[in-house]
XYZ file of N, CA and C in Angstrom:
378
model
N 0.835 -1.178 0.000
C 0.000 0.000 0.000
C 0.880 1.241 0.000
N 0.483 2.218 -0.804
C 1.274 3.432 -0.944
C 1.018 4.400 0.213
N 2.043 5.148 0.543
C 1.898 6.191 1.561
C 1.698 7.558 0.914
N 1.583 7.598 -0.401
C 1.374 8.865 -1.099
C -0.081 9.295 -0.911
N -0.313 10.488 -0.389
C -1.702 10.939 -0.257
C -2.245 11.431 -1.599
N -3.529 11.199 -1.816
C -4.148 11.744 -3.017
C -4.172 13.267 -2.904
N -3.918 13.976 -3.997
C -3.883 15.438 -3.915
C -5.259 16.014 -3.606
N -5.242 17.127 -2.898
C -6.479 17.823 -2.552
C -6.833 18.787 -3.675
N -8.061 18.702 -4.214
C -8.476 19.693 -5.215
C -8.536 21.086 -4.600
N -8.274 22.067 -5.399
C -8.292 23.455 -4.961
C -9.687 24.041 -5.171
N -10.083 24.905 -4.273
C -11.363 25.581 -4.456
C -11.205 26.671 -5.514
N -12.306 27.097 -6.122
C -12.227 28.181 -7.117
C -11.822 29.511 -6.488
N -11.290 30.391 -7.303
C -10.949 31.742 -6.869
C -12.225 32.482 -6.472
N -12.103 33.344 -5.447
C -13.203 34.211 -5.002
C -12.686 35.638 -4.890
N -13.547 36.625 -5.026
C -13.089 38.022 -4.965
C -12.310 38.344 -3.688
N -12.653 37.705 -2.564
C -11.925 37.987 -1.323
C -10.489 37.453 -1.349
N -10.138 36.681 -2.388
C -8.770 36.185 -2.541
C -7.826 37.233 -3.117
N -8.373 38.390 -3.512
C -7.543 39.426 -4.114
C -7.757 39.470 -5.611
N -6.788 40.026 -6.338
C -6.938 40.118 -7.795
C -7.121 38.730 -8.431
N -7.842 38.711 -9.542
C -8.048 37.446 -10.250
C -6.694 36.853 -10.650
N -6.597 35.531 -10.660
C -5.341 34.898 -11.063
C -5.018 35.165 -12.529
N -3.727 35.171 -12.832
C -3.307 35.185 -14.230
C -3.459 33.761 -14.736
N -4.077 33.599 -15.889
C -4.330 32.272 -16.435
C -3.528 32.099 -17.715
N -2.824 30.981 -17.789
C -1.971 30.655 -18.928
C -2.491 29.379 -19.589
N -2.472 29.343 -20.915
C -2.882 28.146 -21.654
C -1.830 27.802 -22.705
N -1.924 26.590 -23.203
C -1.034 26.084 -24.247
C -1.873 25.621 -25.424
N -1.263 25.477 -26.614
C -2.022 24.918 -27.739
C -2.503 23.501 -27.402
N -3.688 23.147 -27.851
C -4.256 21.829 -27.531
C -3.367 20.678 -27.959
N -2.623 20.856 -29.040
C -1.794 19.748 -29.516
C -0.404 19.715 -28.885
N -0.142 20.594 -27.916
C 1.164 20.613 -27.258
C 1.029 21.071 -25.802
N 0.126 20.429 -25.078
C -0.085 20.794 -23.674
C 0.867 20.012 -22.776
N 1.321 20.628 -21.682
C 2.067 19.857 -20.679
C 1.097 18.920 -19.963
N 1.629 18.014 -19.160
C 0.765 17.092 -18.427
C 1.368 16.774 -17.073
N 0.487 16.448 -16.139
C 0.876 15.995 -14.806
C 0.482 14.534 -14.649
N 0.997 13.925 -13.609
C 0.528 12.618 -13.141
C -0.138 12.893 -11.801
N -1.344 12.365 -11.643
C -2.130 12.566 -10.421
C -2.288 11.206 -9.738
N -1.904 11.112 -8.468
C -2.048 9.874 -7.708
C -3.501 9.738 -7.283
N -4.174 8.698 -7.772
C -5.581 8.515 -7.447
C -5.941 7.035 -7.531
N -6.673 6.549 -6.544
C -7.148 5.159 -6.495
C -5.988 4.170 -6.678
N -4.835 4.494 -6.077
C -3.705 3.579 -6.084
C -2.872 3.547 -7.343
N -3.043 4.545 -8.234
C -2.269 4.575 -9.488
C -1.991 6.019 -9.889
N -0.920 6.195 -10.672
C -0.617 7.502 -11.243
C -1.453 7.666 -12.499
N -2.286 8.690 -12.546
C -3.185 8.952 -13.673
C -2.639 10.107 -14.501
N -2.628 9.923 -15.819
C -2.163 10.947 -16.751
C -3.182 12.078 -16.811
N -2.717 13.325 -16.745
C -3.618 14.471 -16.681
C -3.093 15.637 -17.513
N -3.561 15.793 -18.762
C -3.166 16.956 -19.561
C -3.613 18.251 -18.888
N -2.771 19.265 -18.956
C -3.053 20.556 -18.333
C -3.911 21.402 -19.262
N -5.027 21.902 -18.747
C -5.882 22.844 -19.486
C -5.391 24.271 -19.271
N -4.975 24.591 -18.032
C -4.542 25.954 -17.737
C -3.705 25.977 -16.465
N -2.857 26.988 -16.380
C -2.104 27.278 -15.158
C -2.644 28.587 -14.622
N -2.883 28.632 -13.316
C -3.369 29.837 -12.660
C -2.314 30.323 -11.674
N -1.865 31.560 -11.840
C -0.938 32.186 -10.901
C -1.743 33.143 -10.032
N -1.950 32.762 -8.768
C -2.756 33.558 -7.854
C -1.933 34.695 -7.269
N -2.618 35.752 -6.824
C -1.958 36.939 -6.270
C -1.144 36.617 -5.027
N -1.507 35.565 -4.279
C -0.757 35.205 -3.066
C 0.520 34.422 -3.371
N 0.819 34.230 -4.662
C 2.042 33.543 -5.065
C 1.867 32.053 -5.304
N 0.695 31.502 -5.027
C 0.474 30.073 -5.267
C 0.151 29.828 -6.736
N 0.406 28.595 -7.151
C 0.155 28.175 -8.523
C -0.825 27.015 -8.487
N -1.799 27.055 -9.383
C -2.766 25.966 -9.507
C -2.816 25.525 -10.959
N -3.001 24.218 -11.149
C -3.129 23.659 -12.491
C -4.506 23.055 -12.658
N -5.174 23.443 -13.735
C -6.444 22.821 -14.088
C -6.106 21.715 -15.082
N -6.523 20.488 -14.759
C -6.183 19.332 -15.578
C -7.443 18.551 -15.939
N -7.308 17.687 -16.931
C -8.334 16.712 -17.276
C -7.801 15.368 -16.835
N -8.556 14.641 -15.989
C -8.008 13.414 -15.429
C -9.100 12.378 -15.192
N -8.766 11.130 -15.425
C -9.618 9.985 -15.112
C -9.181 9.485 -13.740
N -9.856 9.920 -12.688
C -9.413 9.650 -11.321
C -9.552 8.198 -10.889
N -10.411 7.432 -11.491
C -10.663 6.048 -11.042
C -10.268 4.996 -12.071
N -9.768 5.413 -13.234
C -9.391 4.439 -14.254
C -10.587 3.847 -14.970
N -11.698 4.596 -15.026
C -12.929 4.104 -15.655
C -13.225 4.785 -16.972
N -12.341 5.622 -17.467
C -12.468 6.466 -18.661
C -13.417 7.640 -18.461
N -13.843 7.902 -17.233
C -14.660 9.069 -16.926
C -13.726 10.232 -16.582
N -13.462 11.080 -17.548
C -12.525 12.184 -17.380
C -13.251 13.396 -16.800
N -12.657 13.999 -15.780
C -13.221 15.197 -15.158
C -12.167 16.296 -15.124
N -12.635 17.510 -14.978
C -11.728 18.646 -14.793
C -11.492 18.832 -13.300
N -10.228 18.944 -12.927
C -9.848 19.167 -11.526
C -8.808 20.285 -11.505
N -8.800 21.044 -10.422
C -7.772 22.061 -10.229
C -7.022 21.720 -8.951
N -5.692 21.711 -9.049
C -4.836 21.362 -7.914
C -3.804 22.451 -7.678
N -3.577 22.785 -6.400
C -2.485 23.687 -6.060
C -1.179 22.913 -6.176
N -0.171 23.564 -6.728
C 1.146 22.962 -6.915
C 2.087 23.538 -5.883
N 2.959 22.772 -5.294
C 3.139 21.328 -5.403
C 2.348 20.581 -4.332
N 2.156 19.290 -4.555
C 1.590 18.353 -3.584
C 2.274 17.009 -3.828
N 2.404 16.173 -2.811
C 3.053 14.873 -2.999
C 2.346 13.979 -4.023
N 1.040 14.140 -4.199
C 0.294 13.313 -5.134
C 0.260 13.858 -6.542
N 1.143 14.819 -6.850
C 1.248 15.373 -8.203
C 2.684 15.271 -8.676
N 2.855 14.887 -9.934
C 4.185 14.841 -10.559
C 4.099 15.393 -11.971
N 5.211 15.858 -12.482
C 5.263 16.293 -13.875
C 5.343 15.051 -14.755
N 4.446 14.947 -15.732
C 4.510 13.863 -16.712
C 5.407 14.287 -17.873
N 5.165 15.487 -18.398
C 6.023 16.063 -19.440
C 5.678 17.531 -19.617
N 6.596 18.263 -20.167
C 6.397 19.679 -20.441
C 5.827 19.893 -21.830
N 5.848 21.143 -22.252
C 5.367 21.533 -23.567
C 6.503 22.201 -24.320
N 6.520 22.020 -25.617
C 7.499 22.717 -26.447
C 7.043 24.113 -26.817
N 5.802 24.452 -26.484
C 5.224 25.760 -26.810
C 5.249 26.664 -25.592
N 5.342 27.952 -25.851
C 5.262 28.919 -24.750
C 3.797 29.112 -24.383
N 3.491 29.235 -23.088
C 2.106 29.501 -22.700
C 1.703 30.920 -23.084
N 0.410 31.118 -23.188
C -0.125 32.418 -23.568
C -1.253 32.805 -22.629
N -1.448 34.117 -22.459
C -2.580 34.612 -21.677
C -3.704 35.073 -22.570
N -3.513 35.019 -23.884
C -4.538 35.501 -24.804
C -5.637 34.463 -24.994
N -6.792 34.944 -25.413
C -7.892 34.050 -25.750
C -7.694 33.679 -27.210
N -7.381 32.426 -27.453
C -7.057 31.949 -28.789
C -7.812 30.646 -29.018
N -8.647 30.601 -30.051
C -9.467 29.411 -30.324
C -8.611 28.161 -30.481
N -7.422 28.282 -31.053
C -6.561 27.109 -31.217
C -6.089 26.583 -29.871
N -5.997 27.440 -28.873
C -5.561 27.013 -27.551
C -6.718 26.493 -26.720
N -7.942 26.897 -27.033
C -9.089 26.516 -26.223
C -9.833 25.311 -26.782
N -9.642 24.986 -27.997
C -10.330 23.827 -28.556
C -11.441 24.237 -29.482
N -12.568 24.636 -28.973
C -13.700 24.986 -29.813
C -14.575 23.772 -30.053
N -15.602 23.970 -30.812
C -16.551 22.894 -31.094
C -15.989 21.951 -32.155
N -16.238 20.657 -32.007
C -15.774 19.730 -33.036
C -16.563 19.923 -34.319
N -15.926 19.637 -35.438
C -16.585 19.755 -36.740
C -17.315 18.457 -37.046
N -18.440 18.585 -37.711
C -19.204 17.406 -38.110
C -18.443 16.656 -39.190
N -18.554 15.324 -39.208
C -17.871 14.574 -40.262
C -18.516 14.888 -41.610
N -17.771 14.716 -42.708
C -18.354 14.984 -44.023
C -19.531 14.041 -44.279
N -20.538 14.556 -44.960
C -21.729 13.744 -45.243
C -21.467 12.852 -46.447
N -21.874 11.613 -46.310
C -21.760 10.679 -47.433
C -23.054 10.707 -48.227
N -22.982 10.438 -49.527
C -24.206 10.412 -50.317
C -25.113 9.266 -49.868
N -26.396 9.483 -49.983
C -27.381 8.481 -49.597
C -27.310 7.294 -50.557
N -27.259 6.070 -50.023
C -27.152 4.881 -50.876
C -28.272 3.888 -50.623
N -29.227 4.240 -49.798
C -30.323 3.316 -49.480
C -31.417 3.380 -50.517
N -32.575 2.863 -50.147
C -33.714 2.862 -51.058
C -34.019 4.265 -51.554
N -34.352 4.399 -52.792
C -34.545 5.701 -53.417
C -35.983 6.201 -53.382
N -36.962 5.310 -53.176
C -38.350 5.776 -53.222
C -38.955 5.946 -51.844
N -38.166 5.820 -50.793
C -38.656 6.034 -49.444
C -39.156 4.788 -48.754
N -39.297 3.666 -49.453
C -39.732 2.437 -48.789
C -38.528 1.706 -48.242
N -38.761 0.722 -47.370
C -37.668 -0.024 -46.773
C -36.946 -0.890 -47.798
N -37.605 -1.304 -48.840
C -36.978 -2.195 -49.811
C -36.556 -1.474 -51.081
N -37.039 -0.277 -51.285
C -36.671 0.462 -52.482
C -37.527 0.119 -53.681
N -38.589 -0.633 -53.488
C -39.458 -0.994 -54.616
C -40.741 -0.222 -54.604
């Protein structure tokens, strides 16, 4: 049994915390990632954003499957904690700008294929 504690999620920023955090993002195809200790295993967690709070603390918003069931959730963790490790960095510089390429956006619909079924509207085509 491991002695590593599971990391504690961070609460959201509130106005009484001071100025809003600076938020940094990376391009979706080159995001850094953490490993999150959860349910007895290190879980891979791509970083959605880094938050630099006015009090000097850093928080990472990640996407992670905490139980190994393919149910991915968004979690925010204050860095550092024993249950967090760096999985890998990014080759891209982070940005504070709002950029659709960095945020993802809506998926595009697949191209439509021509209809090949019955032509007269009946189930058999006759």
